Each structure stands twice: as structure tokens, then as C-alpha cells.
Amino acid sequence: MTRGGEVESVHRGSVAVVSENGHLLAAAGDPLQPVFLRSAAKPFQLTPFLAAGGERSFRLTTEEIALSAASHGGEPFHTRTAASLLSKGGFTAADLHCGAHAPMREETARALAFRHEKPNPLHNNCSGKHAAMLLACRHFRFDPKTYFRPDHPLQKKILSVVARMTGVPEDEIPIGVDGCSVPVHHVPLYNLALAFARLEGGRAPSETAAEFAARRRIVEAMTRAPAMVAGTGRFTTNLMREFGGDLLAKEGAEGVYAVGVPHRLARALPVAGAIGIALKIEDGAERGRDAVTVEVMRQLGLATGARLGNLRRLARRPVRNVRGDVVGGMKPVFSLDLFAAAGGAGGRSWRRP
Amino acid sequence: MTRGGEVESVHRGSVAVVSENGHLLAAAGDPLQPVFLRSAAKPFQLTPFLAAGGERSFRLTTEEIALSAASHGGEPFHTRTAASLLSKGGFTAADLHCGAHAPMREETARALAFRHEKPNPLHNNCSGKHAAMLLACRHFRFDPKTYFRPDHPLQKKILSVVARMTGVPEDEIPIGVDGCSVPVHHVPLYNLALAFARLEGGRAPSETAAEFAARRRIVEAMTRAPAMVAGTGRFTTNLMREFGGDLLAKEGAEGVYAVGVPHRLARALPVAGAIGIALKIEDGAERGRDAVTVEVMRQLGLATGARLGNLRRLARRPVRNVRGDVVGGMKPVFSLDLFAAAGGAGGRSWRRP
């Protein structure tokens, strides 16, 4: 971060780029750095429900599935969709355990305040995920009052998916409480990247056919309805739009970002299959996260030419004074180490013991 | 920063503890790290005006002087005092060039929004400083319309004070534009600590008698009226209260904090005279800044027993989920290197060339 041409502040972080086969293709910082997945876990948290037939049971739409894996802005089309999800299981906003925060979309938050309305749990960026967890309880005949507890059978099913997609055994995954009160998983950055490669890849080891179909449907819904996954003006939504739905992207709190790149986009890389990108800003800041994501894609050759220009504009956040004048900027200053796909550094055995 | 017992994010930074004679007494990270002073410059920005007799000319009160060096919360007693300052020079809020932002004090911001009122420049945390700059223009017969420009004669006078108090020559101080649009100075952290030691110390080299008297008055005003310097619930205000006005503290944006410790409080340290503490959170985050300040004071022996407990409570900011449950915490994990006062590492020559 610069001001008047001088460096004012510095964000550090780590990046891991991993093939669906587990090869570490590129890295910066410490790719084995353990991170809480935060909202980058959402596609995996939704998988057990869809794998069990939840989509058909509740006639879920593409938009509803996308919202179920979203960190949304609390915009009217998000809250309406969350309410619709809830109603399909006979639930209301009062059944959500996520708590209420002001909508992430500032215009929506201001409009709410202007009308002297308080935010409700539907505005919580995780309300879609929580609504889907409630529907899952209905579907599995689990207790919907305690769905957020780590020992709840739905959370056990989710942990199983997280473990198998990240390649980390269940009993080696520390569990914390997320901002929205459900369990959140702590795995090395490498394993988050692996999980996102697998999201875009072929059937993963120990993945059931139903799980495979479910997460393909989740990826399809998220990439087809990117406005549901984040919202108006949000980098994640705009990034997925820029790639015309070919690429999956998901942010998490505390500086986490993950991208799933299908093989057709990754052909320039020395790799068979899909790849996953995961990054963590060490200090948890959001302000450099999008620019770092674009820079990683540039260094991998995934963003070039006019598309690179578009992405840089999306990620651009100049430093402004209160009057709005630009008084500084930000600049990515890292170089990925690029490894040959067949190199010894990759592979599933490459995890912190 | 922890969540569920695991580390989630890490803030790095640097600390410099310097005697008024320029000895480096203690350090962590890189004490020569250049930092923009941001609002830690405010006592120095006020000095030329008071040194020229501004207090008598405008019959300034202790509260008005304190607000002139404040990053205040925009609370009613702050904006009233800023308006009073302006009126003493025949100015209004329209003459302030700082721009308007929502009051830093959340309750005040919410009350404003509830009444459908927009923030005005009086709410800007720097409005007192800007009002004092306008009065200074009146006093010096400078143009009050361009007071914020780096080439304005008032800003030249301020640069001279900053240079002499920090011990960095004027032409070696890069200038940026602060959030409130006035020039902001980039000096090594060591030199910010030195300047705060000098604020609490005897007459500094090349300081005029009038400047000496002015900054003693500024320190007196800030420590006697700490609610003006920050505001309700703010760490800086509470820290100064905890020390009963014996200690000067000032925060700056982007993770900057500075403390001036008079000799009577620093007797336990192997040093003659006052000391200054300056710290910078590398990534600019605020969330760990107060806890780091308390930890530095603990390691220096400046905060012990019941007072240490009180300060820790003031700085405490547990990680909570949206529902308000504590789900994580923060912990300072650094050790200051402590140097003997007579050691070779100290002294005014110890600056990056």
C-alpha cells in the first residue's frame, strides 16, 4: 500500500496452486500455512444435502443452490431467495442461527437504516447456507434446532466431505466457530487449493457418485448465477462473469480466496486436469485480496490481454482521502515459484506431518 | 488472532522506544521502518500556531487546544468545540477542507443516520486540527483557502517543527496526502518515538523558547482533556485517564501509535529524561494496535499490577461471531530487545542513511 509514492503498509500472505491430482504447481509464501476455510467451505457444506437428493425433494432452483453456497450482499434478490428456501422446509428467518448483521452491500444497508429497519438474519451473508442446512435437517430428519453444533449429524456429514475433498483426515482437522456460528475447518492452504481443483475436476478419490453429481451441480449453479454467490459490484461475481461461467471463485473472511479452474482454461499449464488456487492474506485484510488473486492468475497465464485489463479494473482499489482524491495505491510485489507438474514437491503425501 | 485455539491471522509490526536524548532503549521488528506519521503528527502540526501566540489571540480553552490535536469521535461535544474554534476566526464548517465522514463514534453515527442527517466536515475526526489551521492562517495573515497545500507557508512552518522534533532534515522527509487532505510526513519509526520523547522532555535541540512553551501547553491540554483527543470508549482517552494525565498517547491511521512518557513515569528505565514509544502494525490494521501498546508498556515496566489489568481490559477485543459469542482472541507474541541506554545502538546518528 503506497501513499504519495512511499510504502505505507504491507500485506503478506501465501498462495498455493494445486492440480486435481495433488501436484503443487506454484506457490508463494508458505503453501502449507494452515487456514480456516471460512466461506470458502460453502460448496462443501452444501454437498451432503444435494448428494442425498435435496434438490429434487425441495425443487431447488439454480439461484437457490447458488445462494446456498454464497456470501451474499443482503440485497433484496438475495433475501427473497433465502426466504423462499426457508419456506420450502416450513422454516422462517427465526429458525436461522446465523445472527443478523447489516447487509454487506452498502446501498442496501443504507436503505435499511433510512427506513429505520433493523437487519434480520436473512441479511446475514450466510443466510442461504443456513437455510440449506435447515432444509438438510428436514431432508435427513435431523434436529433443525441444533444444526450449528459440531456434534450434529449434518455437521459430521459436512466434515466428511471437507476431509475427503481437502485430503486431510477428519481427525486432523481442527474445528473453530465461524462468524455465522457453524463449525469451520482449519486445513493447510495446499489442501484448500486441492479441494477447489477437485471441485472443477473429475470424480475425486473416495467421492461417491452422488457426491460427484452434487458438487458438479453446485459448481454449475454458482457459475451460472454468480450474482447470487456475492452480489452487485462484488469482485467474486464480476470475476465469474468475466470468465462467462467457466471459472469458480469464492471468498472467505480473514483474507481467504479460492478459485477452481477447469481443465479447458488451464491448458497452458503443464498439468492434466483442473487446478485450484488458494490464497490467504496473513493478516486477514480484504483490501489486497482481489488484486493478489488477479496477479496470481496473470502469473499463471490464466488472465491475459483485454481480460487481464478488465480483471485489474475489478480488483483496483486506490487509496483515497475523505474527499475522494486518489492519494495512494496498491501493488502486488510477489513472484510465484512455479514447479513442474511432475516434480517431487507435489502429490498428496506433501502435507505437514 | 486465534479462532477455536488455532491461529487464524497474524499481524506483524515494529516498535521503537527512544529516550529524549536519542538513545534507542528497546525495539522489535525494524525500528528504522519509515512510517507516515498520520494523526500522530497532530501535536507538531499545532505547534507553530501556538508558538506564535495563537492561544492568547483567540482565547483558546484547554478543550479547544486538545481538540486541535485530536482524532475525535465526532460526538456532540467534539463538533460543538470545533464549531467554537471556527467561529473565533470568523470561519464556518464550509471553510474546512478535511471532507466529511461518518462520526468515528458509532452511536453518534447511528443517531445521525436515524435523523436522516448527513455527516458534515465538523464530524471529521480531524476537524479540530483543520479549524486550528484556519485560525493559524488568520493569525499569520496567510491565505486560509489553500492551507492544505504542501507549499502553503503554514505547512512549511509545520514541516520545520516536524523536522526538528523528529530529528530528520526537512529535505529528507517525503510528503504524502493524509486522509484529511493535508501534508503527512514519512519518517523512520525511531524518529517518531524520538519526537514523542521530546514532547514530554526538556527543551529540544533547535527548539525555540516559544515552541517549547507551546508544545508543553499542547501536552498539558491533551492530557488534561483526554476526551477531546479521542472520545467515549476510545483506547487513547482511557489510556490517558488511567495514567491520570501523566502520559501522552496518540493514535494514527494505518496502525500507528505513539506514547510520550515523562521522566517521572520512566524512572525504572536506565535512562535520563523522558521516553517516547512508537509502533506501527505493518499491515495498517487497527485491531491489534492497542493490545500491542499495552504489551510494550508491560515489557518496559511502565504498566504493572492493577493498572496492567485495567489497560488489558481497555485493549481487549475478543473475536466474536455475529451473535456476539466469543469464538477467538488475540495475543501479543513479541519480545522487545532491550538495550542499555549508553549502548552503541542508540543516539541521534542512528538513522537509516
XYZ file of C-alpha atoms in Angstrom:
706
model
C 0.000 0.000 0.000
C 1.505 3.301 -1.050
C 0.786 6.927 -0.257
C 2.422 9.693 -2.249
C 4.846 7.238 -3.826
C 6.116 5.851 -0.494
C 5.235 2.493 1.005
C 2.821 2.953 3.915
C 1.706 -0.578 4.794
C 2.455 -4.096 3.623
C 0.262 -7.194 3.488
C 1.963 -10.582 3.437
C 0.403 -13.845 2.502
C 0.669 -17.268 0.952
C -0.539 -18.829 -2.281
C -0.935 -22.451 -3.326
C -1.796 -23.635 -6.839
C -2.564 -27.340 -6.977
C -3.740 -29.752 -9.674
C -6.663 -32.067 -9.083
C -4.083 -34.850 -8.851
C -2.425 -33.093 -5.944
C 0.631 -31.631 -7.649
C 1.791 -28.312 -6.290
C 2.156 -26.256 -9.468
C 3.016 -22.895 -7.982
C 3.367 -21.271 -4.602
C 4.310 -18.121 -2.747
C 4.929 -17.708 0.958
C 4.084 -20.899 2.837
C 1.650 -23.090 0.869
C 1.346 -25.366 3.911
C 0.136 -22.495 6.100
C -2.995 -23.751 7.895
C -6.024 -21.560 7.283
C -9.610 -21.561 8.413
C -11.632 -22.135 5.244
C -14.312 -19.671 6.334
C -16.795 -19.140 3.490
C -14.586 -20.969 1.002
C -16.068 -24.079 2.674
C -19.574 -23.313 1.433
C -19.657 -25.566 -1.663
C -18.544 -28.485 0.533
C -21.038 -27.623 3.283
C -23.828 -27.892 0.727
C -22.691 -31.189 -0.828
C -24.169 -33.767 1.602
C -27.653 -32.259 1.269
C -27.636 -32.253 -2.537
C -25.943 -35.660 -2.709
C -28.888 -37.029 -0.710
C -31.415 -35.707 -3.236
C -32.221 -32.356 -1.638
C -32.555 -30.583 -4.962
C -35.410 -32.774 -6.138
C -37.132 -33.003 -2.753
C -37.412 -29.244 -2.437
C -37.472 -28.402 -6.184
C -34.488 -26.120 -5.695
C -33.724 -23.610 -8.431
C -30.255 -22.813 -9.744
C -30.438 -19.461 -7.928
C -31.387 -21.137 -4.648
C -28.494 -23.575 -4.918
C -26.081 -20.730 -5.706
C -27.359 -18.730 -2.715
C -26.841 -21.791 -0.516
C -23.096 -21.540 -1.231
C -22.985 -17.724 -1.117
C -21.535 -14.894 0.908
C -24.195 -12.574 -0.406
C -24.701 -8.850 -0.098
C -28.108 -8.992 1.580
C -29.657 -7.338 -1.462
C -33.414 -7.716 -1.979
C -32.965 -10.546 -4.517
C -30.768 -12.382 -2.005
C -33.102 -12.068 0.965
C -36.103 -13.005 -1.181
C -34.302 -16.151 -2.324
C -33.260 -17.007 1.237
C -36.872 -16.594 2.380
C -38.029 -18.828 -0.460
C -35.513 -21.529 0.555
C -36.709 -21.387 4.153
C -40.360 -21.574 3.205
C -39.747 -24.772 1.217
C -38.991 -26.532 4.500
C -41.634 -24.716 6.536
C -38.998 -22.563 8.210
C -38.790 -18.827 8.832
C -35.951 -16.383 9.466
C -36.409 -17.077 13.182
C -35.026 -20.591 12.637
C -31.702 -19.257 11.306
C -28.898 -19.397 13.856
C -26.515 -17.148 11.897
C -27.416 -13.909 13.643
C -28.136 -10.588 11.957
C -25.639 -8.122 10.568
C -26.085 -5.126 8.291
C -26.162 -6.129 4.607
C -22.671 -6.319 3.064
C -23.980 -4.278 0.142
C -23.655 -0.740 1.445
C -26.544 0.706 -0.568
C -28.836 -1.940 0.904
C -27.563 -1.277 4.417
C -28.113 2.466 3.979
C -31.611 1.962 2.600
C -32.457 -0.226 5.589
C -31.146 2.375 8.036
C -33.010 5.104 6.186
C -36.274 3.229 6.741
C -35.333 2.706 10.414
C -35.377 -1.053 9.858
C -33.003 -3.349 11.684
C -31.156 -6.037 9.761
C -32.590 -9.524 10.257
C -30.912 -12.915 9.810
C -31.927 -13.016 6.128
C -29.467 -10.154 5.545
C -26.618 -12.193 7.024
C -24.291 -13.050 4.129
C -24.571 -16.716 5.184
C -28.369 -16.920 5.312
C -28.544 -19.083 2.192
C -26.121 -21.596 3.674
C -28.085 -21.694 6.928
C -31.400 -22.055 5.098
C -29.940 -25.003 3.174
C -28.702 -26.546 6.429
C -32.231 -26.293 7.822
C -33.641 -27.950 4.685
C -30.986 -30.637 5.034
C -32.205 -31.322 8.571
C -35.746 -31.720 7.255
C -34.474 -33.998 4.475
C -32.336 -36.178 6.747
C -34.866 -35.978 9.624
C -32.221 -34.367 11.836
C -32.999 -31.921 14.629
C -33.156 -28.457 12.978
C -32.724 -26.649 16.302
C -29.116 -27.711 16.810
C -27.821 -27.848 13.235
C -24.926 -25.486 14.060
C -23.308 -27.749 16.678
C -20.108 -29.587 15.753
C -21.592 -32.886 17.004
C -24.798 -32.535 14.935
C -25.097 -35.332 12.349
C -25.276 -32.809 9.470
C -22.002 -31.222 10.584
C -20.468 -34.704 10.753
C -21.526 -35.335 7.147
C -20.039 -31.975 6.146
C -16.775 -32.748 7.923
C -16.581 -35.991 5.975
C -16.891 -34.140 2.645
C -14.377 -31.474 3.722
C -11.929 -34.184 4.771
C -12.203 -36.138 1.548
C -12.127 -33.100 -0.774
C -9.203 -31.435 1.032
C -7.386 -34.738 1.538
C -6.939 -34.144 5.266
C -8.197 -36.884 7.610
C -11.181 -35.834 9.733
C -9.324 -36.230 12.999
C -6.538 -33.936 11.778
C -8.876 -31.004 11.056
C -9.204 -28.555 13.957
C -12.679 -27.050 14.172
C -13.487 -23.458 15.140
C -16.710 -21.477 15.245
C -17.328 -19.380 12.146
C -18.723 -15.836 12.210
C -22.141 -17.341 11.477
C -21.811 -19.855 14.353
C -21.386 -23.113 12.401
C -18.203 -25.230 12.531
C -15.317 -24.012 10.368
C -12.369 -26.118 9.308
C -8.621 -25.475 9.617
C -6.508 -27.065 6.862
C -3.269 -26.218 5.069
C -3.657 -23.781 2.176
C -2.391 -26.523 -0.171
C -5.392 -28.635 0.799
C -7.864 -25.809 0.186
C -6.380 -25.401 -3.306
C -6.627 -29.159 -3.826
C -10.287 -29.123 -2.816
C -11.056 -26.354 -5.333
C -9.151 -28.225 -8.061
C -11.276 -31.263 -7.263
C -14.463 -29.161 -7.400
C -13.693 -28.488 -11.069
C -12.165 -31.866 -11.799
C -13.212 -35.454 -12.387
C -14.530 -37.743 -9.715
C -12.218 -37.458 -6.727
C -10.803 -40.354 -4.688
C -13.378 -41.635 -2.198
C -16.075 -39.362 -3.635
C -19.385 -41.184 -4.170
C -21.198 -40.887 -7.492
C -23.944 -38.922 -5.731
C -21.427 -36.530 -4.196
C -19.729 -36.108 -7.575
C -23.060 -35.243 -9.219
C -23.970 -32.931 -6.331
C -20.812 -30.859 -6.435
C -20.952 -30.619 -10.221
C -24.451 -29.207 -9.790
C -23.187 -26.801 -7.108
C -20.370 -25.580 -9.371
C -22.825 -25.202 -12.239
C -25.257 -23.204 -10.099
C -22.563 -20.933 -8.646
C -21.040 -20.169 -12.039
C -24.417 -19.705 -13.768
C -25.847 -17.457 -11.057
C -22.778 -15.521 -9.888
C -24.882 -12.585 -8.634
C -26.322 -14.953 -6.024
C -22.851 -16.019 -4.823
C -21.762 -12.490 -3.872
C -23.693 -9.576 -5.393
C -23.745 -6.243 -7.139
C -20.294 -4.733 -7.523
C -18.563 -7.638 -5.807
C -15.280 -8.964 -7.183
C -16.312 -12.622 -6.954
C -19.457 -12.057 -9.002
C -17.637 -9.930 -11.566
C -14.706 -12.353 -11.830
C -17.028 -15.260 -12.596
C -18.934 -13.104 -15.109
C -15.679 -12.084 -16.804
C -14.991 -15.777 -17.417
C -18.524 -16.373 -18.648
C -19.175 -19.010 -16.008
C -16.076 -21.064 -16.855
C -14.405 -20.440 -13.515
C -15.485 -20.868 -9.909
C -14.449 -18.292 -7.323
C -15.253 -17.956 -3.643
C -14.030 -15.609 -0.967
C -13.717 -16.337 2.733
C -13.330 -13.984 5.661
C -9.882 -13.072 7.010
C -8.232 -12.766 3.620
C -9.078 -16.176 2.145
C -9.729 -16.655 -1.565
C -10.154 -19.805 -3.632
C -10.581 -20.372 -7.359
C -11.405 -23.541 -9.240
C -10.109 -23.605 -12.819
C -11.454 -26.305 -15.156
C -9.005 -28.053 -17.462
C -10.212 -26.204 -20.559
C -8.943 -22.932 -19.041
C -5.754 -24.437 -17.612
C -4.428 -25.942 -20.856
C -1.443 -23.588 -20.893
C -0.220 -25.116 -17.645
C 1.914 -28.282 -17.531
C -0.840 -30.282 -15.926
C -3.553 -32.787 -16.660
C -6.956 -31.879 -15.295
C -8.356 -28.972 -13.337
C -6.419 -26.759 -10.958
C -7.251 -24.961 -7.747
C -5.839 -21.701 -6.468
C -5.981 -20.783 -2.785
C -4.552 -17.757 -1.093
C -4.528 -16.236 2.351
C -3.593 -12.698 3.297
C -1.678 -13.383 6.510
C -3.194 -10.514 8.487
C -6.742 -11.259 7.363
C -7.182 -7.998 5.446
C -9.511 -7.895 2.489
C -8.138 -4.877 0.723
C -5.343 -6.586 -1.215
C -7.038 -9.937 -1.684
C -8.685 -9.310 -5.051
C -5.580 -7.699 -6.573
C -3.492 -10.659 -5.410
C -5.988 -13.073 -6.981
C -5.724 -11.287 -10.330
C -1.932 -11.181 -10.099
C -1.789 -14.929 -9.406
C -3.958 -15.544 -12.464
C -1.691 -13.294 -14.533
C 1.446 -15.107 -13.426
C -0.186 -18.442 -14.250
C -1.161 -17.220 -17.710
C -4.864 -17.550 -16.892
C -5.556 -13.851 -17.417
C -4.054 -12.050 -20.389
C -4.746 -9.157 -22.748
C -8.072 -7.379 -22.512
C -9.329 -9.807 -19.887
C -6.378 -9.001 -17.634
C -7.165 -5.299 -18.011
C -10.787 -5.929 -17.058
C -9.822 -8.003 -14.028
C -7.358 -5.386 -12.846
C -10.077 -2.755 -13.042
C -12.376 -5.009 -10.997
C -9.717 -5.508 -8.317
C -8.490 -1.908 -8.292
C -8.968 -0.087 -5.011
C -6.900 3.098 -4.953
C -6.232 4.804 -1.639
C -8.413 7.894 -1.418
C -8.661 10.696 1.096
C -12.008 11.567 2.666
C -12.714 13.996 -0.188
C -12.306 11.157 -2.688
C -8.995 12.189 -4.294
C -6.596 9.357 -5.095
C -3.622 9.741 -2.716
C -2.057 6.292 -2.984
C -2.421 2.815 -4.361
C -1.631 -0.846 -4.014
C 0.725 -3.037 -5.961
C 1.283 -6.801 -5.826
C 5.011 -7.406 -5.285
C 5.342 -11.195 -5.185
C 6.505 -13.817 -7.660
C 5.070 -17.291 -7.622
C 7.537 -20.140 -7.588
C 6.467 -22.334 -10.484
C 7.089 -26.053 -10.224
C 6.988 -28.664 -12.968
C 3.869 -30.795 -12.604
C 5.872 -33.987 -12.336
C 8.230 -32.529 -9.716
C 8.781 -34.087 -6.350
C 7.162 -31.235 -4.434
C 3.633 -32.191 -5.489
C 1.433 -35.082 -4.570
C -0.903 -35.968 -1.805
C 1.876 -37.017 0.517
C 3.082 -33.387 0.543
C 1.321 -32.273 3.718
C 2.691 -31.013 7.000
C 3.060 -34.175 9.123
C -5.535 -13.701 16.086
C -6.946 -17.048 17.136
C -10.174 -18.920 16.495
C -11.036 -22.028 18.461
C -7.492 -22.247 19.796
C -5.838 -22.181 16.346
C -4.016 -19.248 14.803
C -6.143 -17.665 12.080
C -4.302 -14.460 11.170
C -1.091 -12.725 12.178
C -0.207 -9.033 12.387
C 3.448 -8.073 12.206
C 4.927 -4.768 13.135
C 7.772 -2.747 14.575
C 8.347 -0.913 17.834
C 10.880 1.748 18.796
C 11.421 3.071 22.329
C 13.703 6.093 22.402
C 14.915 8.495 25.099
C 14.676 12.229 24.625
C 18.446 12.164 24.147
C 18.037 9.838 21.199
C 19.068 6.528 22.739
C 17.256 3.505 21.411
C 16.168 1.771 24.606
C 14.111 -1.053 23.168
C 12.913 -2.293 19.829
C 11.051 -5.021 17.986
C 10.896 -5.637 14.260
C 12.616 -2.844 12.355
C 12.787 0.371 14.421
C 14.076 2.198 11.331
C 10.982 1.274 9.318
C 9.737 4.507 7.698
C 6.128 5.304 8.577
C 3.700 8.022 7.704
C 3.013 9.831 10.979
C -0.666 10.236 10.143
C -2.514 11.649 13.150
C 0.477 11.140 15.440
C 1.726 14.355 13.777
C -1.088 16.437 15.277
C 0.757 17.889 18.299
C 3.516 19.058 15.943
C 1.064 20.446 13.390
C -0.413 22.637 16.131
C 2.901 23.924 17.493
C 3.700 26.814 15.084
C 0.297 28.417 15.705
C 0.556 28.276 19.498
C 4.243 29.256 19.453
C 3.187 32.435 17.628
C 0.698 33.378 20.333
C -2.434 31.814 18.888
C -3.780 30.780 22.284
C -3.935 34.354 23.584
C -5.138 35.874 20.303
C -8.151 33.615 20.142
C -8.572 32.983 23.902
C -8.349 29.255 23.302
C -9.531 26.931 26.053
C -7.757 23.763 27.155
C -10.508 21.759 25.460
C -10.104 23.666 22.197
C -6.343 23.093 22.194
C -6.835 19.386 22.902
C -9.374 19.100 20.072
C -6.888 20.812 17.743
C -4.562 17.822 18.220
C -7.341 15.213 18.216
C -8.645 12.313 16.175
C -12.045 12.723 17.752
C -15.199 10.661 17.584
C -17.449 13.341 16.132
C -19.511 13.314 19.317
C -21.665 16.364 20.081
C -19.088 17.825 22.484
C -16.430 17.465 19.782
C -18.394 19.097 16.983
C -19.528 21.912 19.303
C -15.915 22.606 20.220
C -14.814 22.511 16.578
C -17.582 24.966 15.690
C -16.484 27.227 18.531
C -12.886 27.174 17.274
C -14.005 28.078 13.765
C -16.211 30.924 14.944
C -13.287 32.506 16.781
C -11.694 33.199 13.412
C -14.917 34.026 11.621
C -14.912 30.681 9.843
C -17.621 28.074 9.313
C -17.605 24.348 8.573
C -17.658 25.260 4.870
C -14.074 26.537 5.210
C -12.794 23.129 6.373
C -11.007 21.185 3.634
C -10.987 17.858 5.507
C -14.129 16.436 3.906
C -16.971 14.736 5.747
C -17.065 11.179 7.040
C -19.464 9.460 9.434
C -18.508 10.065 13.081
C -15.968 7.544 14.375
C -18.158 7.079 17.443
C -20.689 4.533 16.234
C -23.531 5.666 18.477
C -23.169 9.188 17.078
C -23.065 7.893 13.507
C -26.185 5.814 14.099
C -28.030 8.726 15.687
C -27.159 10.899 12.697
C -28.389 8.268 10.245
C -31.535 7.794 12.312
C -32.336 11.502 11.927
C -31.571 11.250 8.176
C -28.756 13.776 8.622
C -25.593 13.561 6.573
C -22.228 13.920 8.275
C -20.605 17.318 7.765
C -16.913 18.280 7.990
C -17.269 19.003 11.733
C -17.746 15.251 12.243
C -14.437 14.514 10.513
C -12.063 13.261 13.220
C -9.565 15.922 12.060
C -11.947 18.904 12.182
C -10.226 20.377 15.251
C -6.848 20.272 13.522
C -8.271 21.890 10.416
C -10.075 24.558 12.439
C -6.779 25.369 14.176
C -5.026 25.570 10.803
C -7.632 28.082 9.650
C -7.118 30.145 12.823
C -3.375 29.955 12.217
C -3.896 31.412 8.734
C -5.850 34.297 10.294
C -3.130 34.776 12.892
C -0.225 34.695 10.421
C -2.240 36.527 7.725
C -1.851 33.540 5.395
C -4.386 32.574 2.734
C -6.973 30.365 4.510
C -8.284 28.925 1.217
C -5.128 26.937 0.436
C -3.924 25.971 3.917
C -3.843 22.270 2.977
C -1.254 22.624 0.186
C 2.288 21.408 0.836
C 3.690 24.743 -0.406
C 1.452 26.849 1.863
C 3.533 28.849 4.377
C 1.732 27.242 7.333
C 2.619 23.776 6.059
C 6.236 24.939 5.668
C 6.255 26.034 9.333
C 4.778 22.668 10.335
C 7.387 20.785 8.317
C 10.088 22.726 10.155
C 8.709 21.637 13.554
C 8.288 18.017 12.392
C 11.871 18.003 11.097
C 13.364 19.407 14.284
C 11.298 17.274 16.678
C 11.849 14.039 14.734
C 15.487 14.886 14.026
C 15.097 14.255 10.288
C 16.158 17.081 7.939
C 13.268 18.699 6.060
C 14.539 17.659 2.655
C 14.762 14.020 3.764
C 11.075 13.813 4.732
C 8.827 12.520 1.931
C 5.395 14.123 1.997
C 2.126 12.380 1.192
C -1.504 13.480 1.358
C -3.282 12.473 4.555
C -6.850 11.167 4.697
C -7.937 14.704 5.608
C -6.024 16.203 2.626
C -3.178 17.990 4.458
C 0.502 17.004 4.048
C 1.638 13.970 6.049
C 5.239 13.136 6.843
C 7.194 9.913 6.304
C 9.965 9.302 8.865
C 11.601 6.255 10.458
C 9.710 4.845 13.444
C 12.749 5.644 15.630
C 12.289 9.318 14.813
C 8.586 9.289 15.647
C 9.485 7.785 19.035
C 12.179 10.445 19.473
C 9.674 13.206 18.719
C 7.263 11.850 21.355
C 10.091 11.579 23.891
C 10.906 15.217 23.155
C 7.234 16.203 23.558
C 7.490 15.069 27.188
C 11.089 16.140 27.717
C 13.106 19.283 28.268
C 13.788 21.862 25.609
C 14.885 20.043 22.489
C 17.853 20.974 20.279
C 16.954 23.824 17.926
C 13.570 24.287 19.599
C 12.781 27.938 20.307
C 11.596 29.010 23.746
C 8.204 29.835 22.260
C 7.955 26.408 20.603
C 8.985 24.760 23.886
C 6.257 26.617 25.768
C 3.719 25.867 23.019
C 4.260 22.127 22.973
C 4.251 21.948 26.756
C 0.860 23.642 26.616
C -0.288 21.186 23.923
C 0.808 18.201 26.032
C -0.893 19.703 29.078
C -4.138 20.266 27.152
C -4.163 16.793 25.589
C -3.501 15.032 28.909
C -5.961 17.211 30.868
C -8.760 16.875 28.323
C -8.286 13.321 27.014
C -11.944 13.001 25.993
C -11.297 15.716 23.415
C -8.287 13.866 21.958
C -10.279 10.732 21.042
C -13.627 10.202 22.767
C -16.041 7.998 24.622
C -14.879 4.398 24.812
C -11.688 5.083 22.896
C -8.426 3.455 23.998
C -6.375 6.661 23.739
C -8.741 8.574 26.006
C -8.960 5.725 28.503
C -5.195 5.133 28.494
C -4.502 8.769 29.339
C -7.202 8.685 32.029
C -5.705 5.529 33.543
C -2.439 7.432 33.990
C -4.261 10.453 35.440
C -2.876 12.751 32.788
C 0.754 11.773 33.350
C 1.158 10.210 29.929
C 0.525 11.403 26.388
C -0.893 8.998 23.808
C -1.915 9.486 20.210
C -3.042 7.103 17.529
C -2.549 7.463 13.797
C -4.237 5.703 10.908
C -2.738 2.553 9.352
C -1.651 1.016 12.636
C 0.447 3.856 14.062
C 0.616 4.555 17.802
C 2.839 6.896 19.789
C 3.213 7.477 23.523
C 5.171 10.148 25.354
C 6.321 9.098 28.840
C 7.608 11.813 31.177
C 10.696 11.076 33.259
C 8.705 10.650 36.491
C 6.995 7.591 34.993
C 10.125 6.244 33.299
C 12.327 6.138 36.400
C 12.528 2.349 36.319
C 14.282 2.538 32.946
C 18.046 3.044 32.600
C 17.628 6.493 31.131
C 17.764 10.160 31.955
C 14.743 12.147 30.840
C 11.524 11.313 29.065
C 10.985 8.479 26.640
C 8.885 8.012 23.550
C 7.271 4.828 22.262
C 6.261 4.447 18.638
C 4.819 1.420 16.944
C 3.463 0.502 13.550
C 1.370 -2.510 12.660
C 2.946 -3.391 9.307
C -0.326 -4.095 7.524
C -2.046 -0.975 8.848
C -4.648 -2.867 10.888
C -6.060 -1.272 13.994
C -7.305 -4.350 15.749
C -4.059 -5.376 17.454
C -2.630 -1.901 17.942
C -3.962 -1.184 21.420
C -3.032 -4.620 22.782
C 0.486 -4.191 21.397
C 0.762 -0.780 23.056
C -0.189 -2.260 26.423
C 2.226 -5.158 25.948
C 5.089 -2.758 25.139
C 4.307 -0.827 28.315
C 4.250 -4.073 30.285
C 7.601 -5.201 28.920
C 9.088 -1.798 29.762
C 7.749 -1.984 33.317
C 5.507 1.045 32.743
C 2.324 -0.910 33.405
C 2.159 -3.313 36.333
C -0.312 -4.784 38.815
C -3.854 -3.472 38.851
C -3.028 -0.826 36.237
C -1.842 -3.513 33.831
C -5.114 -5.380 34.357
C -7.085 -2.228 33.636
C -5.096 -1.476 30.489
C -5.518 -5.023 29.225
C -9.256 -4.729 29.685
C -9.220 -1.462 27.729
C -7.280 -3.030 24.864
C -9.164 -6.321 24.866
C -11.055 -7.084 21.670
C -12.070 -10.746 21.593
C -13.138 -12.265 18.294
C -16.906 -12.686 18.321
C -19.325 -14.287 15.909
C -22.287 -12.305 14.599
C -24.385 -13.465 17.555
C -21.816 -11.996 19.945
C -20.301 -15.178 21.351
C -16.548 -15.132 21.913
C -15.033 -17.538 19.357
C -11.409 -16.412 19.388
C -8.957 -13.893 20.675
C -5.729 -12.053 20.167
C -2.390 -12.428 21.868
C 0.784 -10.348 21.592
C 3.646 -12.709 20.786
C 6.701 -10.448 20.563
C 9.597 -9.672 22.869
C 11.250 -6.279 22.824
C 15.009 -6.248 22.545
C 16.125 -4.090 25.444
C 19.310 -2.075 25.037
C 21.360 -0.352 27.720
C 20.864 3.400 27.482
C 24.560 4.004 26.985
C 24.817 1.274 24.344
C 26.128 1.863 20.857
C 22.779 1.218 19.190
C 21.255 4.471 20.454
C 21.936 8.066 19.641
C 20.876 10.537 17.064
C 23.326 9.280 14.481
C 21.390 6.018 14.428
C 19.217 6.694 11.400
C 18.963 4.981 8.064
C 21.434 6.907 5.843
